[in-house]
Structures are given as structure tokens and as C-alpha cells.
XYZ file of C-alpha atoms in Angstrom:
396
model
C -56.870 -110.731 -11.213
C -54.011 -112.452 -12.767
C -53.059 -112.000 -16.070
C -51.231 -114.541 -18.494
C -50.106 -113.600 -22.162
C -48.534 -116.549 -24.777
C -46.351 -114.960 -26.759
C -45.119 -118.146 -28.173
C -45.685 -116.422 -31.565
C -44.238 -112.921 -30.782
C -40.465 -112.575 -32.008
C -40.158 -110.140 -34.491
C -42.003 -106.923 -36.157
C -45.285 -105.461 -35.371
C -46.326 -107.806 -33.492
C -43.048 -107.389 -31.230
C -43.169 -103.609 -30.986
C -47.298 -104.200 -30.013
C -46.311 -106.274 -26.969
C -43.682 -104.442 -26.193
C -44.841 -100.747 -26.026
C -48.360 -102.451 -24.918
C -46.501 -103.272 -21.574
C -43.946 -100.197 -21.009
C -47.488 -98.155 -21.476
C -49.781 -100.295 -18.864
C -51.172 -99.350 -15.602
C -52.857 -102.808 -15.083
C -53.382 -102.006 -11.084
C -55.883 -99.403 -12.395
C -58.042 -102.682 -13.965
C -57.864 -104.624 -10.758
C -54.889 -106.772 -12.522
C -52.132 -107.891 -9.601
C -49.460 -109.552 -12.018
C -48.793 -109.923 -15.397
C -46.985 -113.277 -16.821
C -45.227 -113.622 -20.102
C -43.895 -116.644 -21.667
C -41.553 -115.809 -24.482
C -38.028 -116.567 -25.989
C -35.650 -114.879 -24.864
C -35.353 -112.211 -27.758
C -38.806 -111.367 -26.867
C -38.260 -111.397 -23.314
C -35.011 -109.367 -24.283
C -37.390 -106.520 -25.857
C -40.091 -106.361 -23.004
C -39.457 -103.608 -20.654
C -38.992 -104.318 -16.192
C -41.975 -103.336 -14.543
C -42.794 -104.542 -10.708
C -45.898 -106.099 -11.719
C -44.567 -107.756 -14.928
C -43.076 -111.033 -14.544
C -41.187 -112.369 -17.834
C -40.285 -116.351 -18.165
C -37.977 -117.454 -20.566
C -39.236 -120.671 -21.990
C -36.597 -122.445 -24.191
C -38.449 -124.120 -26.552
C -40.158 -120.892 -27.517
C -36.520 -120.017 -29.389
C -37.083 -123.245 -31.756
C -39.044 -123.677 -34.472
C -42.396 -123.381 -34.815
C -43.916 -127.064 -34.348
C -42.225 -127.191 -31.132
C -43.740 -123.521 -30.061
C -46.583 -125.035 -30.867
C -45.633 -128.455 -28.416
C -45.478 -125.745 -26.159
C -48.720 -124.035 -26.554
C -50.085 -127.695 -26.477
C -48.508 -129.463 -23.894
C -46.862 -127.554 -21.374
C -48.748 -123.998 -21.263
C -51.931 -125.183 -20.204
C -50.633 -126.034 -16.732
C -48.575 -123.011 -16.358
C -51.434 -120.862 -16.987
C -53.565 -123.068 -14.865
C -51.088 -121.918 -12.184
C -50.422 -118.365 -12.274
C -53.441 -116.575 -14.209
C -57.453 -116.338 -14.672
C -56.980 -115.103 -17.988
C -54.779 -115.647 -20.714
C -54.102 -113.181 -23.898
C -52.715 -114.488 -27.231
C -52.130 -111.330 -29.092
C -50.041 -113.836 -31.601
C -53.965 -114.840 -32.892
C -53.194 -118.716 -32.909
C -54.133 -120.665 -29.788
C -54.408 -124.550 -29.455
C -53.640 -125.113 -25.991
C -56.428 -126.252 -23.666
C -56.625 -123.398 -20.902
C -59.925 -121.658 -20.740
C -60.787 -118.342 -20.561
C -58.077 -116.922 -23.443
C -58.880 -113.955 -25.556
C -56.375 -112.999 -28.529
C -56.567 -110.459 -31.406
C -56.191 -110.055 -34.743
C -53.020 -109.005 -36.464
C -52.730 -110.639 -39.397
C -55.250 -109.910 -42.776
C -52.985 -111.855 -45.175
C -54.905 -115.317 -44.440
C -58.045 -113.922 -44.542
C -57.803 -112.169 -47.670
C -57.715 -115.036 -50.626
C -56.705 -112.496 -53.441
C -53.634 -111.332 -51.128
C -52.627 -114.752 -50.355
C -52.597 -115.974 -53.852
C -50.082 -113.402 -54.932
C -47.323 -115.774 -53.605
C -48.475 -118.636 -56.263
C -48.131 -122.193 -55.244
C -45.680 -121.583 -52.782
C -44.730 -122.394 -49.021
C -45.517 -119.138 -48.106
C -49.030 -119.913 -49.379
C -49.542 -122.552 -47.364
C -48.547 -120.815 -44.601
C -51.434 -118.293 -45.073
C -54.236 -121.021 -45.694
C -52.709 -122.695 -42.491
C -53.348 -119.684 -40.224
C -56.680 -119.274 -41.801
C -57.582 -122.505 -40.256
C -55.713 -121.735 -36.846
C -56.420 -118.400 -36.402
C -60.739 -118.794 -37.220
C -60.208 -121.828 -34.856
C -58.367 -119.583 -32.287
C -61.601 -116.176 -33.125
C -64.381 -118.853 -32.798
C -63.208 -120.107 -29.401
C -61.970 -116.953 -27.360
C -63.875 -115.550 -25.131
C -62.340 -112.212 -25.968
C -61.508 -110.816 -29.203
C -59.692 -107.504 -30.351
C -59.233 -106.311 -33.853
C -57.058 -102.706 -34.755
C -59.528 -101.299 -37.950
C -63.078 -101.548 -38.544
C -61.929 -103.108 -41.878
C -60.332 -106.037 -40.284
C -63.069 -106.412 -38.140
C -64.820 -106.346 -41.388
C -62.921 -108.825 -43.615
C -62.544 -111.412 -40.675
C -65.926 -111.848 -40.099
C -66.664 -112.123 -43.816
C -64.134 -115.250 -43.877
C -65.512 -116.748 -40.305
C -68.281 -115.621 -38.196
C -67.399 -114.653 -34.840
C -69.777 -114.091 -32.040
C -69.835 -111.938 -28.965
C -68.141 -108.331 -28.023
C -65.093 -107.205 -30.413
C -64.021 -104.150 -29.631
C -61.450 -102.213 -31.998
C -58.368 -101.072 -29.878
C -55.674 -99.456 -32.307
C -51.663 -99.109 -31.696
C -50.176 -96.281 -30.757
C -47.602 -94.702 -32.246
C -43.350 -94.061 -30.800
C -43.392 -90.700 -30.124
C -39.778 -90.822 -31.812
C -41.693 -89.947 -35.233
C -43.592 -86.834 -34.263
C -42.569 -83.731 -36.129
C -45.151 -80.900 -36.716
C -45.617 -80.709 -40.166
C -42.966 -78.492 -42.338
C -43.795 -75.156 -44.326
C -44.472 -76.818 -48.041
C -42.230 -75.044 -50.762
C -43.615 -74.948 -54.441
C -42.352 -77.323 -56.919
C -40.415 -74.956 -59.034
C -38.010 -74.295 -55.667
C -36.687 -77.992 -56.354
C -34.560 -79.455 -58.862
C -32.811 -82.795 -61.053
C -29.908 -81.831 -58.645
C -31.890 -81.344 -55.571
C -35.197 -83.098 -56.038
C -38.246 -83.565 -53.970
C -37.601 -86.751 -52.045
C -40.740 -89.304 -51.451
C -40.121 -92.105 -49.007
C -41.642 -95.629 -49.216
C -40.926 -97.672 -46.203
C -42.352 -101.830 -46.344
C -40.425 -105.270 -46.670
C -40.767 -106.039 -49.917
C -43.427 -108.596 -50.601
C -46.269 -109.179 -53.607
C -48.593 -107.151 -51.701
C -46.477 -103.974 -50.947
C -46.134 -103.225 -54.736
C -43.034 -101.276 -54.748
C -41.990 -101.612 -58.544
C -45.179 -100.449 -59.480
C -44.027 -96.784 -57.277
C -40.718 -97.116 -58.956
C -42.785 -97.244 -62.172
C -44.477 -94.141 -60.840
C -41.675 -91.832 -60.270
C -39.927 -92.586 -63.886
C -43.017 -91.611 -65.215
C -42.875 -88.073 -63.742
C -38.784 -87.843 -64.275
C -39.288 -88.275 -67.622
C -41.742 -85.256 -68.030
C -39.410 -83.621 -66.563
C -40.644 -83.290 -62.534
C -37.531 -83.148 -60.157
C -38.038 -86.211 -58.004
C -36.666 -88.918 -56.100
C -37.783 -91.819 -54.475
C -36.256 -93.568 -51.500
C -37.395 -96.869 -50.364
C -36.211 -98.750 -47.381
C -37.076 -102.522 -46.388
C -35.595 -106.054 -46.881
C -36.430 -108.638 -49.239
C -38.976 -111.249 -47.803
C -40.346 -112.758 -51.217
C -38.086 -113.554 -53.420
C -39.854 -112.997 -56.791
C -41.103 -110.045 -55.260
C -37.546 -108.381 -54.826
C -36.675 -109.733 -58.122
C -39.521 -107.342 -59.467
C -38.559 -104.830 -57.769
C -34.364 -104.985 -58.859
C -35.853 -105.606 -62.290
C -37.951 -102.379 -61.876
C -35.200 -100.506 -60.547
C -32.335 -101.719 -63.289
C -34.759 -100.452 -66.178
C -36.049 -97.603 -64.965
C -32.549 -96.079 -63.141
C -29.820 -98.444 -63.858
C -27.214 -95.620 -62.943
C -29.178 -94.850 -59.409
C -29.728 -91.253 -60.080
C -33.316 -90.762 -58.070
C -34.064 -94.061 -57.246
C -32.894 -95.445 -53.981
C -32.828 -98.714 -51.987
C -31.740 -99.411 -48.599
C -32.377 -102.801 -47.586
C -33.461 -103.469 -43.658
C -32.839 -100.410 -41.246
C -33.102 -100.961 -37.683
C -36.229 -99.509 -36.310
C -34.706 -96.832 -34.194
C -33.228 -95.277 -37.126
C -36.287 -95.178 -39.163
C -37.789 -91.809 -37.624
C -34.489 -89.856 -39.423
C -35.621 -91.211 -42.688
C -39.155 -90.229 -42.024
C -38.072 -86.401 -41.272
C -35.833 -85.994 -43.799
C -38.448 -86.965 -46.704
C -40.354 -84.409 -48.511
C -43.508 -86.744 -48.953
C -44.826 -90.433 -48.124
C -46.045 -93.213 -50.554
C -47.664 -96.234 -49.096
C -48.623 -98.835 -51.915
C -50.106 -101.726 -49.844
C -53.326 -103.366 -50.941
C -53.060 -105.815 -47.516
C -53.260 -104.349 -43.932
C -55.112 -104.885 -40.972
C -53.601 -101.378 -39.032
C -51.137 -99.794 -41.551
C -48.264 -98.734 -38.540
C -46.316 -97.498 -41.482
C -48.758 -94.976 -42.754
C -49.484 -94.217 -39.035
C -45.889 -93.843 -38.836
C -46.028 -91.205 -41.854
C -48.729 -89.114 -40.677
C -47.042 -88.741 -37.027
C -44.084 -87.040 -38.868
C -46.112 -84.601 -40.945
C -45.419 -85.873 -44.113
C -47.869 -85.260 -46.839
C -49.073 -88.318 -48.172
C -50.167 -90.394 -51.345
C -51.470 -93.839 -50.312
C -52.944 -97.111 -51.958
C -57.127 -96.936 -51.682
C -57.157 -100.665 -50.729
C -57.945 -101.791 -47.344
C -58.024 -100.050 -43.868
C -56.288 -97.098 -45.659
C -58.932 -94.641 -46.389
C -60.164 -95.281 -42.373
C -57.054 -94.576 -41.378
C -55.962 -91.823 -43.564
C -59.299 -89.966 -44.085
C -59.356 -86.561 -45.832
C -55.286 -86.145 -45.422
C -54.208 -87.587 -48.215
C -54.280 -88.532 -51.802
C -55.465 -91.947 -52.785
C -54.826 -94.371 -55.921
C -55.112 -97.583 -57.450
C -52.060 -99.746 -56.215
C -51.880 -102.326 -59.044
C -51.820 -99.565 -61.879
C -48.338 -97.247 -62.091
C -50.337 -94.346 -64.361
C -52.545 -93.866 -60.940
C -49.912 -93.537 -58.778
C -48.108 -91.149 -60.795
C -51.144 -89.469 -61.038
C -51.264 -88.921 -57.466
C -47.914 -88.421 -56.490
C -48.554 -85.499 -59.682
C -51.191 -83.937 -57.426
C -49.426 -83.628 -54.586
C -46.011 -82.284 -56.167
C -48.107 -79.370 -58.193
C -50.391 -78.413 -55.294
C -48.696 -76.627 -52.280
C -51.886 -75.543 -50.557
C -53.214 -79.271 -50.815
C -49.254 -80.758 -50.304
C -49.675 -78.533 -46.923
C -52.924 -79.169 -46.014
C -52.803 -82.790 -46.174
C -49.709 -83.166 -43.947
C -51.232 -81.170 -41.286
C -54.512 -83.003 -41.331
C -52.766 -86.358 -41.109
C -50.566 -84.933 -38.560
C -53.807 -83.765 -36.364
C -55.443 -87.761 -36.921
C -51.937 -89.427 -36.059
C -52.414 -87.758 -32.443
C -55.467 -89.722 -31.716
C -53.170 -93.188 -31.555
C -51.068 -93.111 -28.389
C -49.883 -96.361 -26.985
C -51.054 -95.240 -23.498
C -54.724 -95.191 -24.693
C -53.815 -98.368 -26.644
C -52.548 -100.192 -23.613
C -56.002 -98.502 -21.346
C -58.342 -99.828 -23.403
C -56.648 -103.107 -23.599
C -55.975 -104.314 -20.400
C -59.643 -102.706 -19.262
C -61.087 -104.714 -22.064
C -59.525 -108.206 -20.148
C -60.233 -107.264 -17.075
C -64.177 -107.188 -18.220
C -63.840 -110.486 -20.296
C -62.318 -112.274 -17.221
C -64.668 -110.321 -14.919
C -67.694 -111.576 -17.083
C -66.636 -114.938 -16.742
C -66.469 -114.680 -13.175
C -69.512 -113.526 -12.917
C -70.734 -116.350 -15.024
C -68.987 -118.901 -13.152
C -70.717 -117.799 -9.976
C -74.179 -117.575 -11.525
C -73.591 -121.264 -12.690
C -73.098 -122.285 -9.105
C -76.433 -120.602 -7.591
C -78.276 -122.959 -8.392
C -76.236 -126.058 -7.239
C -75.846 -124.291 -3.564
C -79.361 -123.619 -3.296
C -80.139 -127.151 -3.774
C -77.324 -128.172 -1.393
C -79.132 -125.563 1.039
C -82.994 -125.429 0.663
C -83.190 -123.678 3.841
């Protein structure tokens, strides 16, 4: 078998770091897969690993904008594909071309969740989201494969457009860069103003991450007096987001005494960040696999997280939950954990113990053995389609 992937729509972020650790993790020969074809720009193709069985193509209209990737997707893949593979993956989610049999997978909850979206106002961005709505339910409806990474995405898509047939959830794994057993939890009291206890939120900064709400949080405990800090790392992608959040920061900490933010940090650096932290907030109310909280748990942190979403599936026992929208809840929670040692310790090791189940090599298993069934399926249909013609051809 001969496998195609169109990562027309793969440049940056998670989506990236999926393809790309999807790939160095693969053993495709073990699915009955002979090659493995991606079309990409070239700072895709730059971040895919060299494997024998991996061929990488550099198609130069995939480094333009995006309604000539999708000229591409239209016009020129079908007849590559046509080509070189029996199957094609479109882990991007959006597929208009005309080659049949694709599967894809769902990365994206933003367009499917209406509340989320709206946060932006009327805005480009907006239209963005109720644009992928329509490609991406287009893209579900029609593949004859489908993968989703939570049971809640699984969930919240099929609320928003009914899709039928097999869709099994494969998670990511997680770089083993960020592993670090879980740290011996000191009391409260063995902190100070001077030397506080350091919590870490790491997200871009969009409506949905919430971060001046957390820097709303963390005042409110400085001001009764609790020795804290609060770190956040992640660049600006909504304006009137990181307005909020500046705006948040110059009233609450105008001098930068315990607030802190870095803007983007490379994604190789992150794990320091992560082990240097003495706990983990994540304040999302949109995700369809939180990597960042997955992220958090591989590095022992104890953790307070938003009870929106996929969170609580992921998450489980080993953590503390809250409202994101309201700042009293969050302090709330971050309170619990700062006051409790036993729990502080208990919940890092717990979410250290659950962040072991997500590996990229079972990721990347379960993947390509998924294709390998959809195309084999269709195969097999294919031929049963044709049984009937031959024995007509040959009634003897």
C-alpha cells in the first residue's frame, strides 16, 4: 500500500509538531505500507524527519497564500495522488480536491464551537472559523476515514455535523524532552515575597485562553498576602485579546514584581520553563487535545486547570479544576493547591502517571494501522463490487 498525506495546510504549531513526530515515530512496513508521500512547503518539508520509506516533495505553491494552497488541493493534487498512492491523509481537516479514498482528522474545535468563535466579534478571524466550519464538515462527511484526539471532540463535532462510519480516537504523544518525575512538594510557609512559588501559564494569547482573568487570580492571592508569582509565556495572536491582557498586567503589577510575560519562545526551550515552575495553570475553555496541559503533566507539575472542554478527560483526578471566565474561581483553586502539600504532591504524581499513557510511538501505531484498514476496506469493497460483473462476463 501506498500512502499519500496533503499537508497543504500544515506549516506551523500543533499541527506541525503532529506530522512531524507522527513520521520520526512510524513503522509503516509493519501495516503493509511501502512508501509514504508528502506534499508540503518547504518549511514543513524542512521540519519532517529522512526516513527510507518517506518521500517529501516540495510543492511551491504550498509556501503562498492560502487560496492558492487551496488551487493546489484543487487542481493539481488530485493527479499526483492518482499517481503515487491508494490512500490519501489530510490531517490539516480541509479537503476539496477530487481524489478518492482520503481520510483526515480533526484538529481544530474553534469552528465547531459557536460560543468560542464569537469571542473574536465581527471580525476576520470570525469568518475564518465559520469558513472552516463549512470546509471542514464538508471534508468529515466525505472521508472515508476519520480520526479525532478526545472523546469530547468526537463529541462536539458530531453535535455540529453528523458523521457516519468508524472514528476512532488516536491521541498525540508527548516529546519526551518534558518528562521530569514529579518534585518533593515543600509547604507554603518555606516560600516567600522574595522567593515566591512560581505558577507557569503557557498559550498564545487569544479570547479563549483567558490569561488576564489568571493574572486577576494571582493579585488576588498577593494581596492576602500568599507569596506568588506567575509566569506566562506566548505571543500575541488577537489583538484585543493582548490588549486585555497588558491592561490586566499594567493594573494589577505595573512595576513587574510577580507577574511575568515572555512573548513567543521557541519550542525547544519550552521544557526549561516547564521544570523550573513550581505549579501549572491552564485557563482554556477551547481544545480539542490540550498538548499544553499534556505538556504539564509530563513534567510533574501540579496542576490547576479550566473545567471546560476535553480538560477533565484529560486531566482526571490530578488536578484542581475551576471556572475559566470568573478570576474569584481561579484564585480559589490556585488557593487549594498552594495550602495543601499532600494534595499539591499528590496531584503532580497522578498527572505524571496519566501523561505516560501518550507516547508518540503508540500515536503513530494506531495511526498508520488505522489507514491501512480504511484503505484495506476499500479494497475489499472495490473487489466485492466487481464479483458480480465477472461472473456475468463468465457464467461458466
Amino acid at each position: 500500500m501506498r500512502l499519500g498525506i496533503d499537508a497543504s495546510n500544515i506549516r506551523t504549531g500543533g499541527g506541525l509538531t503532529h506530522l512531524a513526530e507522527l513520521l520520526n515515530a512510524a513503522e509503516p512496513y509493519k501495516h503493509g505500507i511501502t512508501r509514504v508521500t508528502v506534499w508540503a512547503g518547504k518549511q514543513t518539508i524542512d521540519s519532517l524527519p529522512v526516513k527510507p520509506w518517506l518521500k517529501c516533495v516540495h510543492e511551491p505553491l504550498l509556501d503562498q497564500s492560502l487560496p492558492m494552497r487551496t488551487y493546489w488541493q484543487m487542481a493539481k493534487l488530485p493527479r499526483l495522488a492518482d499517481e503515487q498512492c491508494d490512500l490519501l491523509f489530510v490531517p490539516g481537516g480541509s479537503y476539496v480536491g477530487g481524489f478518492r479514498p482520503f481520510a483526515t482528522m480533526s484538529h481544530n474545535l474553534l469552528p465547531f464551537e459557536s460560543e468560542e468563535s464569537r469571542r473574536y466579534g465581527v471580525s476576520w478571524m470570525f469568518l475564518k472559523m465559520w469558513l472552516l466550519r463549512w470546509s471542514q464538515a464538508r471534508s468529515f462527511r466525505n472521508a472515508d476515514g476519520m480520526i479525532f484526539l478526545s472523546r469530547y471532540a468526537r463529541f462536539a463535532v458530531n453535535l455540529a455535523t453528523r458523521i457516519y462510519g468508524e472514528q476512532p480516537i488516536i491521541p498525540h504523544g508527548i516529546n519526551t524532552s518534558f518528562y521530569r518525575s514529579p518534585r518533593k512538594q515543600k509547604p507554603i510557609s518555606a516560600y516567600s515575597m522574595a522567593d515566591p512559588f512560581r505558577f507557569l501559564y503557557v498559550s498564545k494569547v487569544e479570547p479563549y485562553k483567558h490569561q488576564w482573568h489568571v493574572v486577576e487570580a494571582v493579585a488576588q492571592l498577593r494581596k492576602v498576602g500568599m507569596p506568588v508569582a506567575l509566569d506566562l509565556i506566548g505571543g500575541i495572536e488577537c489583538q484585543s485579546s493582548g490588549k486585555r491582557l497588558l491592561q490586566a498586567i499594567s493594573r494589577e503589577d505595573a512595576e513587574g514584581n510577580f507577574i511575568h510575560w515572555l512573548d513567543h519562545v521557541p519550542y525547544t526551550e519550552l521544557p526549561q520553563y516547564y521544570h523550573r515552575a513550581d505549579a501549572f495553570i491552564f485557563a482554556s475553555s477551547c481544545e480539542n487535545l490540550p498538548n499544553i496541559l499534556l505538556e504539564a503533566m509530563a513534567s510533574g507539575l501540579p496542576i490547576a486547570s479550566s473545567d471546560w472542554g476535553p480538560m477533565p478527560e484529560v486531566l482526571e483526578e490530578a488536578g484542581t479544576y475551576f471556572d475559566a471566565e470568573r478570576p474569584e474561581d481561579i484564585a480559589e483553586a490556585l488557593q487549594a493547591l498552594l495550602t495543601d502539600t499532600a494534595f499539591r504532591e499528590r496531584c503532580a504524581t497522578q498527572a505524571y502517571e496519566l501523561a505516560r499513557k501518550y507516547s508518540w510511538e503508540r500515536c503513530a501505531r494506531e495511526t498508520f494501522s488505522y489507514l491501512a484498514e480504511v484503505a484495506q476496506a476499500i479494497s475489499d469493497e472495490a473487489d466485492s463490487a466487481e464479483l458480480p460483473q465477472t461472473a456475468l462476463q463468465n457464467p461458466n
